Amino acid sequence: MTAMSSGAKFDPVLLIAPTREGSAAARARGSEGGHPLSISAKKLAELHRIAKDSMDVQEAGELVGVSRSVACPPVEV
């Protein structure tokens, strides 16, 4: 085993620790992480109201003015 391959098999906990520490620090600052929603709170509330009335998610999205790909994750009907 060469020096490079032995380094690749180094303890994963030690390799992941800086990432976890950085994520914890970001959460402490109030960052939620991830991509922000591309829909306003007002449109999201309207989308939930329409979809709750057992309408198809795609139709509800069209009424609100957002695509199906934007409408599906927040509604999860």
Short mmCIF file of C-alpha atoms in Angstrom, two decimals:
data_model
loop_
_atom_site.label_atom_id
_atom_site.label_comp_id
_atom_site.label_asym_id
_atom_site.label_seq_id
_atom_site.Cartn_x
_atom_site.Cartn_y
_atom_site.Cartn_z
CA MET A 1 0.00 0.00 0.00
CA THR A 2 1.40 3.35 -0.99
CA ALA A 3 1.33 6.49 1.10
CA MET A 4 -1.43 7.97 -1.09
CA SER A 5 -3.75 4.99 -0.81
CA SER A 6 -3.26 4.79 2.95
CA GLY A 7 -4.26 8.45 3.18
CA ALA A 8 -7.42 7.73 1.18
CA LYS A 9 -8.45 5.16 3.76
CA PHE A 10 -7.96 7.61 6.61
CA ASP A 11 -10.65 7.75 9.28
CA PRO A 12 -13.78 9.23 7.61
CA VAL A 13 -14.88 10.87 10.86
CA LEU A 14 -11.78 13.06 10.83
CA LEU A 15 -12.34 13.95 7.18
CA ILE A 16 -16.00 14.89 7.66
CA ALA A 17 -15.57 16.79 10.95
CA PRO A 18 -14.70 20.21 9.40
CA THR A 19 -17.78 20.04 7.16
CA ARG A 20 -20.05 19.21 10.08
CA GLU A 21 -18.50 21.98 12.17
CA GLY A 22 -19.08 24.46 9.36
CA SER A 23 -22.70 23.36 8.97
CA ALA A 24 -23.27 23.66 12.72
CA ALA A 25 -21.77 27.17 12.72
CA ALA A 26 -24.02 28.19 9.81
CA ARG A 27 -27.11 26.86 11.59
CA ALA A 28 -26.09 28.79 14.71
CA ARG A 29 -26.02 31.96 12.58
CA GLY A 30 -29.54 31.19 11.39
CA SER A 31 -28.80 29.79 7.95
CA GLU A 32 -31.11 26.95 6.95
CA GLY A 33 -29.09 25.85 3.94
CA GLY A 34 -30.41 24.58 0.66
CA HIS A 35 -31.86 26.47 -2.25
CA PRO A 36 -34.50 29.09 -1.41
CA LEU A 37 -38.05 28.58 -2.65
CA SER A 38 -38.82 30.32 -5.92
CA ILE A 39 -42.36 31.10 -4.79
CA SER A 40 -43.54 33.91 -2.52
CA ALA A 41 -45.24 33.22 0.80
CA LYS A 42 -48.48 34.68 -0.56
CA LYS A 43 -48.46 32.42 -3.62
CA LEU A 44 -47.50 29.42 -1.47
CA ALA A 45 -50.48 30.01 0.85
CA GLU A 46 -52.78 30.32 -2.16
CA LEU A 47 -51.31 27.15 -3.66
CA HIS A 48 -51.95 25.23 -0.44
CA ARG A 49 -55.53 26.55 -0.27
CA ILE A 50 -56.28 25.53 -3.86
CA ALA A 51 -54.57 22.14 -3.61
CA LYS A 52 -56.41 21.41 -0.35
CA ASP A 53 -59.67 21.48 -2.30
CA SER A 54 -58.45 18.26 -4.01
CA MET A 55 -57.44 19.99 -7.22
CA ASP A 56 -54.62 18.57 -9.32
CA VAL A 57 -51.29 20.07 -8.27
CA GLN A 58 -50.43 21.06 -11.83
CA GLU A 59 -53.77 22.85 -12.25
CA ALA A 60 -53.32 24.59 -8.90
CA GLY A 61 -49.85 25.70 -9.97
CA GLU A 62 -51.20 27.08 -13.24
CA LEU A 63 -53.87 29.08 -11.37
CA VAL A 64 -51.25 30.53 -9.02
CA GLY A 65 -48.81 31.14 -11.86
CA VAL A 66 -46.04 28.65 -11.08
CA SER A 67 -44.85 25.54 -12.86
CA ARG A 68 -45.59 22.00 -11.69
CA SER A 69 -41.99 21.52 -10.59
CA VAL A 70 -42.33 24.53 -8.28
CA ALA A 71 -45.81 23.53 -7.07
CA CYS A 72 -45.17 19.87 -6.22
CA PRO A 73 -42.50 19.97 -3.48
CA PRO A 74 -44.19 22.56 -1.23
CA VAL A 75 -47.68 21.03 -1.54
CA GLU A 76 -47.02 17.28 -1.25
CA VAL A 77 -50.69 16.37 -1.57
#
